[in-house]
Amino acid sequence: QVHLVESGGGVVQPGTSLRLSCAASGFPFSLYAMHWVRQAPGKGLEWVAVITHDGSEKHYADSAKGRLIVSRDNTQKILYLQMDSLRVEDTAAYFCARESGGYTFGRNAFDMWGQGTMVSVSS
Amino acid sequence: QSVLTQPPSVSGAPGQRVIISCTGSSSNIGAGHNVHWYQQLPGTAPKLVIYDNNSRPSGVPDRFSGSRSGTSASLAISGLQDEDEAYYYCQSYDSSLSVFGGGTKLTV
């Protein structure tokens, strides 16, 4: 069975850090670019970051630059999102998603999504 | 403000056909980037319903169709069913970075 399972969310105070994980199974993880997408409560989808299949390239939305860092461990089949200096506006459900096609990034659909993990930033 | 513009809501009676538009610019849809569409039911992850402008993933009914022209794209749903009631998002790319529309709530 093909799966993406996020974890690591929680309630934290502004200025603190959190690391999200996305465990992949059922497909050759190392062949696919992976993305993080977030959704604030009652709002639409917002793309956050992408990492290429081999981790050689990473790109971020302006809202994430300098504070959110995407990484991956292809041996363990895990995608990460390190979130530093968290702000109230980072409160959202965070989804990991696979970009279809393999090897490429920046052109294909997100054909597989995790169930999401909720991050709440509040004082 | 989202890079891609969608109407906030559309509605239709069961059996009818609705169209959801997605308007971009010369740097994304107009640059030739494909458009993909997702359906999101409350409390669940998005689900891909149209990829590469007009292709359906396995398991998506042929009531769903898509098109792209110029700087815009559209998703059409015919023979509306109660289960189609959901939010729909378009997605494309802008200089290799992903962009989403603001989402459209479909009420059946």
JSON list of C-alpha atoms in Angstrom, two decimals:
[
{"chain": "A", "resi": 1, "resn": "GLN", "atom": "CA", "xyz": [0.00, 0.00, 0.00]},
{"chain": "A", "resi": 2, "resn": "VAL", "atom": "CA", "xyz": [1.27, 3.43, -0.93]},
{"chain": "A", "resi": 3, "resn": "HIS", "atom": "CA", "xyz": [1.32, 5.78, 2.03]},
{"chain": "A", "resi": 4, "resn": "LEU", "atom": "CA", "xyz": [2.53, 9.11, 3.33]},
{"chain": "A", "resi": 5, "resn": "VAL", "atom": "CA", "xyz": [2.16, 9.67, 7.07]},
{"chain": "A", "resi": 6, "resn": "GLU", "atom": "CA", "xyz": [2.99, 12.99, 8.70]},
{"chain": "A", "resi": 7, "resn": "SER", "atom": "CA", "xyz": [3.84, 13.47, 12.36]},
{"chain": "A", "resi": 8, "resn": "GLY", "atom": "CA", "xyz": [5.39, 16.00, 14.70]},
{"chain": "A", "resi": 9, "resn": "GLY", "atom": "CA", "xyz": [2.70, 18.64, 14.89]},
{"chain": "A", "resi": 10, "resn": "GLY", "atom": "CA", "xyz": [1.54, 20.18, 18.14]},
{"chain": "A", "resi": 11, "resn": "VAL", "atom": "CA", "xyz": [0.83, 23.35, 20.10]},
{"chain": "A", "resi": 12, "resn": "VAL", "atom": "CA", "xyz": [3.86, 25.58, 20.55]},
{"chain": "A", "resi": 13, "resn": "GLN", "atom": "CA", "xyz": [4.66, 29.15, 21.56]},
{"chain": "A", "resi": 14, "resn": "PRO", "atom": "CA", "xyz": [5.81, 31.84, 19.14]},
{"chain": "A", "resi": 15, "resn": "GLY", "atom": "CA", "xyz": [9.55, 31.85, 18.57]},
{"chain": "A", "resi": 16, "resn": "THR", "atom": "CA", "xyz": [10.01, 28.15, 19.22]},
{"chain": "A", "resi": 17, "resn": "SER", "atom": "CA", "xyz": [10.93, 25.34, 16.83]},
{"chain": "A", "resi": 18, "resn": "LEU", "atom": "CA", "xyz": [9.27, 22.18, 15.60]},
{"chain": "A", "resi": 19, "resn": "ARG", "atom": "CA", "xyz": [10.28, 19.41, 13.21]},
{"chain": "A", "resi": 20, "resn": "LEU", "atom": "CA", "xyz": [7.67, 17.68, 11.09]},
{"chain": "A", "resi": 21, "resn": "SER", "atom": "CA", "xyz": [8.24, 14.25, 9.56]},
{"chain": "A", "resi": 22, "resn": "CYS", "atom": "CA", "xyz": [6.60, 12.48, 6.64]},
{"chain": "A", "resi": 23, "resn": "ALA", "atom": "CA", "xyz": [7.17, 8.73, 6.45]},
{"chain": "A", "resi": 24, "resn": "ALA", "atom": "CA", "xyz": [6.77, 7.17, 3.01]},
{"chain": "A", "resi": 25, "resn": "SER", "atom": "CA", "xyz": [6.00, 3.56, 2.16]},
{"chain": "A", "resi": 26, "resn": "GLY", "atom": "CA", "xyz": [4.96, 1.46, -0.80]},
{"chain": "A", "resi": 27, "resn": "PHE", "atom": "CA", "xyz": [6.91, 3.31, -3.51]},
{"chain": "A", "resi": 28, "resn": "PRO", "atom": "CA", "xyz": [10.54, 4.14, -4.41]},
{"chain": "A", "resi": 29, "resn": "PHE", "atom": "CA", "xyz": [10.81, 7.29, -2.29]},
{"chain": "A", "resi": 30, "resn": "SER", "atom": "CA", "xyz": [14.26, 8.25, -3.61]},
{"chain": "A", "resi": 31, "resn": "LEU", "atom": "CA", "xyz": [12.91, 8.72, -7.15]},
{"chain": "A", "resi": 32, "resn": "TYR", "atom": "CA", "xyz": [10.39, 11.46, -6.37]},
{"chain": "A", "resi": 33, "resn": "ALA", "atom": "CA", "xyz": [10.47, 15.15, -5.61]},
{"chain": "A", "resi": 34, "resn": "MET", "atom": "CA", "xyz": [8.51, 15.89, -2.45]},
{"chain": "A", "resi": 35, "resn": "HIS", "atom": "CA", "xyz": [6.59, 18.96, -1.36]},
{"chain": "A", "resi": 36, "resn": "TRP", "atom": "CA", "xyz": [5.15, 20.50, 1.79]},
{"chain": "A", "resi": 37, "resn": "VAL", "atom": "CA", "xyz": [1.79, 22.26, 1.50]},
{"chain": "A", "resi": 38, "resn": "ARG", "atom": "CA", "xyz": [-0.02, 23.93, 4.38]},
{"chain": "A", "resi": 39, "resn": "GLN", "atom": "CA", "xyz": [-3.58, 25.02, 5.06]},
{"chain": "A", "resi": 40, "resn": "ALA", "atom": "CA", "xyz": [-4.48, 27.55, 7.73]},
{"chain": "A", "resi": 41, "resn": "PRO", "atom": "CA", "xyz": [-7.81, 26.94, 9.50]},
{"chain": "A", "resi": 42, "resn": "GLY", "atom": "CA", "xyz": [-10.65, 27.81, 7.15]},
{"chain": "A", "resi": 43, "resn": "LYS", "atom": "CA", "xyz": [-8.24, 28.89, 4.39]},
{"chain": "A", "resi": 44, "resn": "GLY", "atom": "CA", "xyz": [-6.97, 27.51, 1.11]},
{"chain": "A", "resi": 45, "resn": "LEU", "atom": "CA", "xyz": [-3.90, 25.49, 0.20]},
{"chain": "A", "resi": 46, "resn": "GLU", "atom": "CA", "xyz": [-0.51, 27.23, 0.33]},
{"chain": "A", "resi": 47, "resn": "TRP", "atom": "CA", "xyz": [2.59, 25.65, -1.19]},
{"chain": "A", "resi": 48, "resn": "VAL", "atom": "CA", "xyz": [5.54, 25.79, 1.23]},
{"chain": "A", "resi": 49, "resn": "ALA", "atom": "CA", "xyz": [8.60, 23.99, -0.13]},
{"chain": "A", "resi": 50, "resn": "VAL", "atom": "CA", "xyz": [9.96, 21.37, -2.51]},
{"chain": "A", "resi": 51, "resn": "ILE", "atom": "CA", "xyz": [13.01, 19.12, -2.39]},
{"chain": "A", "resi": 52, "resn": "THR", "atom": "CA", "xyz": [14.28, 17.22, -5.40]},
{"chain": "A", "resi": 53, "resn": "HIS", "atom": "CA", "xyz": [14.47, 13.44, -5.41]},
{"chain": "A", "resi": 54, "resn": "ASP", "atom": "CA", "xyz": [18.12, 13.42, -4.39]},
{"chain": "A", "resi": 55, "resn": "GLY", "atom": "CA", "xyz": [17.98, 16.44, -2.09]},
{"chain": "A", "resi": 56, "resn": "SER", "atom": "CA", "xyz": [20.26, 18.48, -4.32]},
{"chain": "A", "resi": 57, "resn": "GLU", "atom": "CA", "xyz": [17.79, 21.32, -4.77]},
{"chain": "A", "resi": 58, "resn": "LYS", "atom": "CA", "xyz": [15.37, 22.97, -2.37]},
{"chain": "A", "resi": 59, "resn": "HIS", "atom": "CA", "xyz": [12.98, 25.82, -3.08]},
{"chain": "A", "resi": 60, "resn": "TYR", "atom": "CA", "xyz": [10.70, 27.75, -0.76]},
{"chain": "A", "resi": 61, "resn": "ALA", "atom": "CA", "xyz": [7.71, 30.05, -0.79]},
{"chain": "A", "resi": 62, "resn": "ASP", "atom": "CA", "xyz": [8.58, 33.58, 0.32]},
{"chain": "A", "resi": 63, "resn": "SER", "atom": "CA", "xyz": [6.66, 33.00, 3.57]},
{"chain": "A", "resi": 64, "resn": "ALA", "atom": "CA", "xyz": [8.98, 30.10, 4.41]},
{"chain": "A", "resi": 65, "resn": "LYS", "atom": "CA", "xyz": [12.39, 31.43, 3.41]},
{"chain": "A", "resi": 66, "resn": "GLY", "atom": "CA", "xyz": [14.90, 31.63, 6.22]},
{"chain": "A", "resi": 67, "resn": "ARG", "atom": "CA", "xyz": [12.74, 29.88, 8.82]},
{"chain": "A", "resi": 68, "resn": "LEU", "atom": "CA", "xyz": [11.53, 26.61, 7.31]},
{"chain": "A", "resi": 69, "resn": "ILE", "atom": "CA", "xyz": [14.01, 24.05, 6.03]},
{"chain": "A", "resi": 70, "resn": "VAL", "atom": "CA", "xyz": [13.10, 20.98, 4.03]},
{"chain": "A", "resi": 71, "resn": "SER", "atom": "CA", "xyz": [15.28, 17.88, 4.03]},
{"chain": "A", "resi": 72, "resn": "ARG", "atom": "CA", "xyz": [15.00, 14.17, 3.36]},
{"chain": "A", "resi": 73, "resn": "ASP", "atom": "CA", "xyz": [16.55, 10.85, 4.30]},
{"chain": "A", "resi": 74, "resn": "ASN", "atom": "CA", "xyz": [16.19, 8.53, 1.33]},
{"chain": "A", "resi": 75, "resn": "THR", "atom": "CA", "xyz": [17.58, 5.58, 3.28]},
{"chain": "A", "resi": 76, "resn": "GLN", "atom": "CA", "xyz": [14.89, 5.90, 5.95]},
{"chain": "A", "resi": 77, "resn": "LYS", "atom": "CA", "xyz": [12.27, 7.14, 3.42]},
{"chain": "A", "resi": 78, "resn": "ILE", "atom": "CA", "xyz": [11.43, 10.20, 5.50]},
{"chain": "A", "resi": 79, "resn": "LEU", "atom": "CA", "xyz": [10.78, 13.80, 4.49]},
{"chain": "A", "resi": 80, "resn": "TYR", "atom": "CA", "xyz": [11.33, 16.53, 7.08]},
{"chain": "A", "resi": 81, "resn": "LEU", "atom": "CA", "xyz": [10.31, 20.14, 7.63]},
{"chain": "A", "resi": 82, "resn": "GLN", "atom": "CA", "xyz": [12.33, 21.98, 10.26]},
{"chain": "A", "resi": 83, "resn": "MET", "atom": "CA", "xyz": [10.35, 24.98, 11.43]},
{"chain": "A", "resi": 84, "resn": "ASP", "atom": "CA", "xyz": [12.23, 27.69, 13.37]},
{"chain": "A", "resi": 85, "resn": "SER", "atom": "CA", "xyz": [11.14, 31.02, 14.85]},
{"chain": "A", "resi": 86, "resn": "LEU", "atom": "CA", "xyz": [7.53, 29.98, 14.57]},
{"chain": "A", "resi": 87, "resn": "ARG", "atom": "CA", "xyz": [4.91, 32.69, 14.19]},
{"chain": "A", "resi": 88, "resn": "VAL", "atom": "CA", "xyz": [1.19, 32.72, 14.91]},
{"chain": "A", "resi": 89, "resn": "GLU", "atom": "CA", "xyz": [0.60, 32.87, 11.15]},
{"chain": "A", "resi": 90, "resn": "ASP", "atom": "CA", "xyz": [2.35, 29.49, 10.74]},
{"chain": "A", "resi": 91, "resn": "THR", "atom": "CA", "xyz": [-0.68, 27.87, 12.38]},
{"chain": "A", "resi": 92, "resn": "ALA", "atom": "CA", "xyz": [-1.94, 25.36, 9.83]},
{"chain": "A", "resi": 93, "resn": "ALA", "atom": "CA", "xyz": [-2.34, 21.75, 8.85]},
{"chain": "A", "resi": 94, "resn": "TYR", "atom": "CA", "xyz": [0.84, 20.67, 7.10]},
{"chain": "A", "resi": 95, "resn": "PHE", "atom": "CA", "xyz": [0.63, 18.11, 4.30]},
{"chain": "A", "resi": 96, "resn": "CYS", "atom": "CA", "xyz": [3.46, 16.31, 2.54]},
{"chain": "A", "resi": 97, "resn": "ALA", "atom": "CA", "xyz": [2.81, 15.45, -1.09]},
{"chain": "A", "resi": 98, "resn": "ARG", "atom": "CA", "xyz": [4.57, 13.49, -3.81]},
{"chain": "A", "resi": 99, "resn": "GLU", "atom": "CA", "xyz": [5.13, 15.09, -7.17]},
{"chain": "A", "resi": 100, "resn": "SER", "atom": "CA", "xyz": [4.28, 12.53, -9.84]},
{"chain": "A", "resi": 101, "resn": "GLY", "atom": "CA", "xyz": [6.57, 11.56, -12.68]},
{"chain": "A", "resi": 102, "resn": "GLY", "atom": "CA", "xyz": [9.74, 10.74, -10.84]},
{"chain": "A", "resi": 103, "resn": "TYR", "atom": "CA", "xyz": [13.12, 12.51, -10.97]},
{"chain": "A", "resi": 104, "resn": "THR", "atom": "CA", "xyz": [11.67, 15.80, -12.23]},
{"chain": "A", "resi": 105, "resn": "PHE", "atom": "CA", "xyz": [10.26, 18.66, -10.23]},
{"chain": "A", "resi": 106, "resn": "GLY", "atom": "CA", "xyz": [8.38, 21.81, -11.01]},
{"chain": "A", "resi": 107, "resn": "ARG", "atom": "CA", "xyz": [5.93, 20.53, -13.58]},
{"chain": "A", "resi": 108, "resn": "ASN", "atom": "CA", "xyz": [3.80, 17.60, -12.39]},
{"chain": "A", "resi": 109, "resn": "ALA", "atom": "CA", "xyz": [0.75, 17.06, -10.23]},
{"chain": "A", "resi": 110, "resn": "PHE", "atom": "CA", "xyz": [0.78, 16.02, -6.58]},
{"chain": "A", "resi": 111, "resn": "ASP", "atom": "CA", "xyz": [-0.56, 12.50, -6.91]},
{"chain": "A", "resi": 112, "resn": "MET", "atom": "CA", "xyz": [-0.19, 11.38, -3.33]},
{"chain": "A", "resi": 113, "resn": "TRP", "atom": "CA", "xyz": [-0.86, 13.26, -0.09]},
{"chain": "A", "resi": 114, "resn": "GLY", "atom": "CA", "xyz": [-0.47, 12.50, 3.57]},
{"chain": "A", "resi": 115, "resn": "GLN", "atom": "CA", "xyz": [-3.33, 13.02, 6.01]},
{"chain": "A", "resi": 116, "resn": "GLY", "atom": "CA", "xyz": [-1.69, 16.15, 7.46]},
{"chain": "A", "resi": 117, "resn": "THR", "atom": "CA", "xyz": [-0.36, 17.16, 10.85]},
{"chain": "A", "resi": 118, "resn": "MET", "atom": "CA", "xyz": [-1.63, 20.21, 12.71]},
{"chain": "A", "resi": 119, "resn": "VAL", "atom": "CA", "xyz": [0.69, 22.94, 13.99]},
{"chain": "A", "resi": 120, "resn": "SER", "atom": "CA", "xyz": [-0.77, 25.56, 16.34]},
{"chain": "A", "resi": 121, "resn": "VAL", "atom": "CA", "xyz": [1.37, 28.52, 17.33]},
{"chain": "A", "resi": 122, "resn": "SER", "atom": "CA", "xyz": [-0.08, 30.44, 20.24]},
{"chain": "A", "resi": 123, "resn": "SER", "atom": "CA", "xyz": [1.05, 32.26, 23.34]},
{"chain": "B", "resi": 1, "resn": "GLN", "atom": "CA", "xyz": [-4.00, 36.93, -2.57]},
{"chain": "B", "resi": 2, "resn": "SER", "atom": "CA", "xyz": [-3.42, 33.71, -4.49]},
{"chain": "B", "resi": 3, "resn": "VAL", "atom": "CA", "xyz": [-1.36, 33.72, -7.68]},
{"chain": "B", "resi": 4, "resn": "LEU", "atom": "CA", "xyz": [-4.14, 31.81, -9.44]},
{"chain": "B", "resi": 5, "resn": "THR", "atom": "CA", "xyz": [-7.65, 33.25, -9.21]},
{"chain": "B", "resi": 6, "resn": "GLN", "atom": "CA", "xyz": [-10.74, 31.09, -8.69]},
{"chain": "B", "resi": 7, "resn": "PRO", "atom": "CA", "xyz": [-14.33, 32.07, -7.92]},
{"chain": "B", "resi": 8, "resn": "PRO", "atom": "CA", "xyz": [-15.04, 31.62, -4.19]},
{"chain": "B", "resi": 9, "resn": "SER", "atom": "CA", "xyz": [-18.13, 29.54, -4.84]},
{"chain": "B", "resi": 10, "resn": "VAL", "atom": "CA", "xyz": [-20.24, 27.88, -7.50]},
{"chain": "B", "resi": 11, "resn": "SER", "atom": "CA", "xyz": [-23.41, 25.88, -7.19]},
{"chain": "B", "resi": 12, "resn": "GLY", "atom": "CA", "xyz": [-25.58, 23.55, -9.23]},
{"chain": "B", "resi": 13, "resn": "ALA", "atom": "CA", "xyz": [-28.48, 21.19, -8.87]},
{"chain": "B", "resi": 14, "resn": "PRO", "atom": "CA", "xyz": [-28.00, 17.42, -9.03]},
{"chain": "B", "resi": 15, "resn": "GLY", "atom": "CA", "xyz": [-27.55, 16.33, -12.63]},
{"chain": "B", "resi": 16, "resn": "GLN", "atom": "CA", "xyz": [-26.45, 19.75, -13.83]},
{"chain": "B", "resi": 17, "resn": "ARG", "atom": "CA", "xyz": [-23.05, 20.83, -15.12]},
{"chain": "B", "resi": 18, "resn": "VAL", "atom": "CA", "xyz": [-20.79, 23.39, -13.48]},
{"chain": "B", "resi": 19, "resn": "ILE", "atom": "CA", "xyz": [-17.54, 24.98, -14.53]},
{"chain": "B", "resi": 20, "resn": "ILE", "atom": "CA", "xyz": [-14.86, 26.30, -12.20]},
{"chain": "B", "resi": 21, "resn": "SER", "atom": "CA", "xyz": [-12.39, 28.76, -13.68]},
{"chain": "B", "resi": 22, "resn": "CYS", "atom": "CA", "xyz": [-8.75, 29.32, -12.79]},
{"chain": "B", "resi": 23, "resn": "THR", "atom": "CA", "xyz": [-7.06, 32.46, -14.07]},
{"chain": "B", "resi": 24, "resn": "GLY", "atom": "CA", "xyz": [-3.31, 32.94, -14.03]},
{"chain": "B", "resi": 25, "resn": "SER", "atom": "CA", "xyz": [-0.79, 35.01, -15.91]},
{"chain": "B", "resi": 26, "resn": "SER", "atom": "CA", "xyz": [1.97, 34.87, -18.50]},
{"chain": "B", "resi": 27, "resn": "SER", "atom": "CA", "xyz": [4.44, 33.59, -15.89]},
{"chain": "B", "resi": 28, "resn": "ASN", "atom": "CA", "xyz": [2.48, 30.49, -14.93]},
{"chain": "B", "resi": 29, "resn": "ILE", "atom": "CA", "xyz": [-0.41, 29.08, -16.98]},
{"chain": "B", "resi": 30, "resn": "GLY", "atom": "CA", "xyz": [0.38, 31.40, -19.88]},
{"chain": "B", "resi": 31, "resn": "ALA", "atom": "CA", "xyz": [3.97, 30.21, -19.90]},
{"chain": "B", "resi": 32, "resn": "GLY", "atom": "CA", "xyz": [2.77, 26.75, -20.80]},
{"chain": "B", "resi": 33, "resn": "HIS", "atom": "CA", "xyz": [2.78, 25.15, -17.35]},
{"chain": "B", "resi": 34, "resn": "ASN", "atom": "CA", "xyz": [0.20, 22.43, -16.96]},
{"chain": "B", "resi": 35, "resn": "VAL", "atom": "CA", "xyz": [-2.75, 22.88, -14.61]},
{"chain": "B", "resi": 36, "resn": "HIS", "atom": "CA", "xyz": [-3.83, 20.29, -12.08]},
{"chain": "B", "resi": 37, "resn": "TRP", "atom": "CA", "xyz": [-7.06, 20.14, -10.06]},
{"chain": "B", "resi": 38, "resn": "TYR", "atom": "CA", "xyz": [-7.73, 18.80, -6.56]},
{"chain": "B", "resi": 39, "resn": "GLN", "atom": "CA", "xyz": [-10.89, 17.99, -4.65]},
{"chain": "B", "resi": 40, "resn": "GLN", "atom": "CA", "xyz": [-10.90, 18.45, -0.89]},
{"chain": "B", "resi": 41, "resn": "LEU", "atom": "CA", "xyz": [-13.66, 17.22, 1.36]},
{"chain": "B", "resi": 42, "resn": "PRO", "atom": "CA", "xyz": [-13.90, 18.73, 4.87]},
{"chain": "B", "resi": 43, "resn": "GLY", "atom": "CA", "xyz": [-11.24, 17.41, 7.22]},
{"chain": "B", "resi": 44, "resn": "THR", "atom": "CA", "xyz": [-9.45, 15.38, 4.58]},
{"chain": "B", "resi": 45, "resn": "ALA", "atom": "CA", "xyz": [-6.36, 15.69, 2.38]},
{"chain": "B", "resi": 46, "resn": "PRO", "atom": "CA", "xyz": [-6.72, 17.00, -1.17]},
{"chain": "B", "resi": 47, "resn": "LYS", "atom": "CA", "xyz": [-7.29, 14.41, -3.88]},
{"chain": "B", "resi": 48, "resn": "LEU", "atom": "CA", "xyz": [-6.07, 14.78, -7.46]},
{"chain": "B", "resi": 49, "resn": "VAL", "atom": "CA", "xyz": [-8.98, 14.77, -9.93]},
{"chain": "B", "resi": 50, "resn": "ILE", "atom": "CA", "xyz": [-7.40, 16.25, -13.10]},
{"chain": "B", "resi": 51, "resn": "TYR", "atom": "CA", "xyz": [-3.74, 16.38, -14.07]},
{"chain": "B", "resi": 52, "resn": "ASP", "atom": "CA", "xyz": [-1.93, 17.87, -17.03]},
{"chain": "B", "resi": 53, "resn": "ASN", "atom": "CA", "xyz": [-4.90, 20.10, -17.89]},
{"chain": "B", "resi": 54, "resn": "ASN", "atom": "CA", "xyz": [-7.31, 17.39, -19.02]},
{"chain": "B", "resi": 55, "resn": "SER", "atom": "CA", "xyz": [-6.25, 13.93, -17.85]},
{"chain": "B", "resi": 56, "resn": "ARG", "atom": "CA", "xyz": [-8.09, 11.93, -15.21]},
{"chain": "B", "resi": 57, "resn": "PRO", "atom": "CA", "xyz": [-6.34, 9.68, -12.69]},
{"chain": "B", "resi": 58, "resn": "SER", "atom": "CA", "xyz": [-7.58, 6.14, -12.42]},
{"chain": "B", "resi": 59, "resn": "GLY", "atom": "CA", "xyz": [-10.81, 5.99, -10.43]},
{"chain": "B", "resi": 60, "resn": "VAL", "atom": "CA", "xyz": [-11.98, 9.55, -11.12]},
{"chain": "B", "resi": 61, "resn": "PRO", "atom": "CA", "xyz": [-15.33, 9.52, -12.95]},
{"chain": "B", "resi": 62, "resn": "ASP", "atom": "CA", "xyz": [-15.44, 10.80, -16.52]},
{"chain": "B", "resi": 63, "resn": "ARG", "atom": "CA", "xyz": [-17.93, 13.41, -15.29]},
{"chain": "B", "resi": 64, "resn": "PHE", "atom": "CA", "xyz": [-14.80, 15.41, -14.43]},
{"chain": "B", "resi": 65, "resn": "SER", "atom": "CA", "xyz": [-12.98, 17.12, -17.27]},
{"chain": "B", "resi": 66, "resn": "GLY", "atom": "CA", "xyz": [-10.49, 19.94, -17.65]},
{"chain": "B", "resi": 67, "resn": "SER", "atom": "CA", "xyz": [-9.15, 22.34, -20.21]},
{"chain": "B", "resi": 68, "resn": "ARG", "atom": "CA", "xyz": [-6.54, 25.06, -20.56]},
{"chain": "B", "resi": 69, "resn": "SER", "atom": "CA", "xyz": [-6.36, 28.03, -22.89]},
{"chain": "B", "resi": 70, "resn": "GLY", "atom": "CA", "xyz": [-4.05, 31.01, -22.78]},
{"chain": "B", "resi": 71, "resn": "THR", "atom": "CA", "xyz": [-3.63, 32.15, -19.20]},
{"chain": "B", "resi": 72, "resn": "SER", "atom": "CA", "xyz": [-6.67, 30.28, -17.88]},
{"chain": "B", "resi": 73, "resn": "ALA", "atom": "CA", "xyz": [-7.94, 26.80, -17.17]},
{"chain": "B", "resi": 74, "resn": "SER", "atom": "CA", "xyz": [-11.24, 25.32, -16.17]},
{"chain": "B", "resi": 75, "resn": "LEU", "atom": "CA", "xyz": [-12.67, 22.27, -14.45]},
{"chain": "B", "resi": 76, "resn": "ALA", "atom": "CA", "xyz": [-16.05, 21.01, -15.58]},
{"chain": "B", "resi": 77, "resn": "ILE", "atom": "CA", "xyz": [-18.19, 18.61, -13.60]},
{"chain": "B", "resi": 78, "resn": "SER", "atom": "CA", "xyz": [-21.23, 17.21, -15.34]},
{"chain": "B", "resi": 79, "resn": "GLY", "atom": "CA", "xyz": [-24.07, 15.13, -13.93]},
{"chain": "B", "resi": 80, "resn": "LEU", "atom": "CA", "xyz": [-23.55, 16.68, -10.50]},
{"chain": "B", "resi": 81, "resn": "GLN", "atom": "CA", "xyz": [-23.93, 14.35, -7.56]},
{"chain": "B", "resi": 82, "resn": "ASP", "atom": "CA", "xyz": [-24.26, 15.14, -3.87]},
{"chain": "B", "resi": 83, "resn": "GLU", "atom": "CA", "xyz": [-20.83, 13.61, -3.25]},
{"chain": "B", "resi": 84, "resn": "ASP", "atom": "CA", "xyz": [-19.22, 16.23, -5.51]},
{"chain": "B", "resi": 85, "resn": "GLU", "atom": "CA", "xyz": [-19.89, 18.91, -2.90]},
{"chain": "B", "resi": 86, "resn": "ALA", "atom": "CA", "xyz": [-16.39, 19.96, -1.84]},
{"chain": "B", "resi": 87, "resn": "TYR", "atom": "CA", "xyz": [-13.67, 22.55, -2.29]},
{"chain": "B", "resi": 88, "resn": "TYR", "atom": "CA", "xyz": [-11.73, 22.48, -5.55]},
{"chain": "B", "resi": 89, "resn": "TYR", "atom": "CA", "xyz": [-8.25, 23.91, -6.08]},
{"chain": "B", "resi": 90, "resn": "CYS", "atom": "CA", "xyz": [-6.27, 24.50, -9.24]},
{"chain": "B", "resi": 91, "resn": "GLN", "atom": "CA", "xyz": [-2.49, 24.26, -9.16]},
{"chain": "B", "resi": 92, "resn": "SER", "atom": "CA", "xyz": [0.27, 25.14, -11.58]},
{"chain": "B", "resi": 93, "resn": "TYR", "atom": "CA", "xyz": [3.84, 26.35, -11.56]},
{"chain": "B", "resi": 94, "resn": "ASP", "atom": "CA", "xyz": [5.51, 29.73, -11.72]},
{"chain": "B", "resi": 95, "resn": "SER", "atom": "CA", "xyz": [9.25, 29.61, -12.40]},
{"chain": "B", "resi": 96, "resn": "SER", "atom": "CA", "xyz": [9.29, 25.99, -11.17]},
{"chain": "B", "resi": 97, "resn": "LEU", "atom": "CA", "xyz": [7.62, 26.94, -7.90]},
{"chain": "B", "resi": 98, "resn": "SER", "atom": "CA", "xyz": [4.15, 25.55, -7.25]},
{"chain": "B", "resi": 99, "resn": "VAL", "atom": "CA", "xyz": [1.19, 27.89, -6.98]},
{"chain": "B", "resi": 100, "resn": "PHE", "atom": "CA", "xyz": [-2.40, 27.21, -5.97]},
{"chain": "B", "resi": 101, "resn": "GLY", "atom": "CA", "xyz": [-5.67, 28.94, -6.61]},
{"chain": "B", "resi": 102, "resn": "GLY", "atom": "CA", "xyz": [-7.62, 30.24, -3.64]},
{"chain": "B", "resi": 103, "resn": "GLY", "atom": "CA", "xyz": [-10.14, 27.43, -3.88]},
{"chain": "B", "resi": 104, "resn": "THR", "atom": "CA", "xyz": [-13.78, 27.19, -4.95]},
{"chain": "B", "resi": 105, "resn": "LYS", "atom": "CA", "xyz": [-16.56, 25.76, -2.82]},
{"chain": "B", "resi": 106, "resn": "LEU", "atom": "CA", "xyz": [-18.96, 23.70, -4.90]},
{"chain": "B", "resi": 107, "resn": "THR", "atom": "CA", "xyz": [-22.44, 23.41, -3.44]},
{"chain": "B", "resi": 108, "resn": "VAL", "atom": "CA", "xyz": [-24.75, 20.78, -4.89]}
]
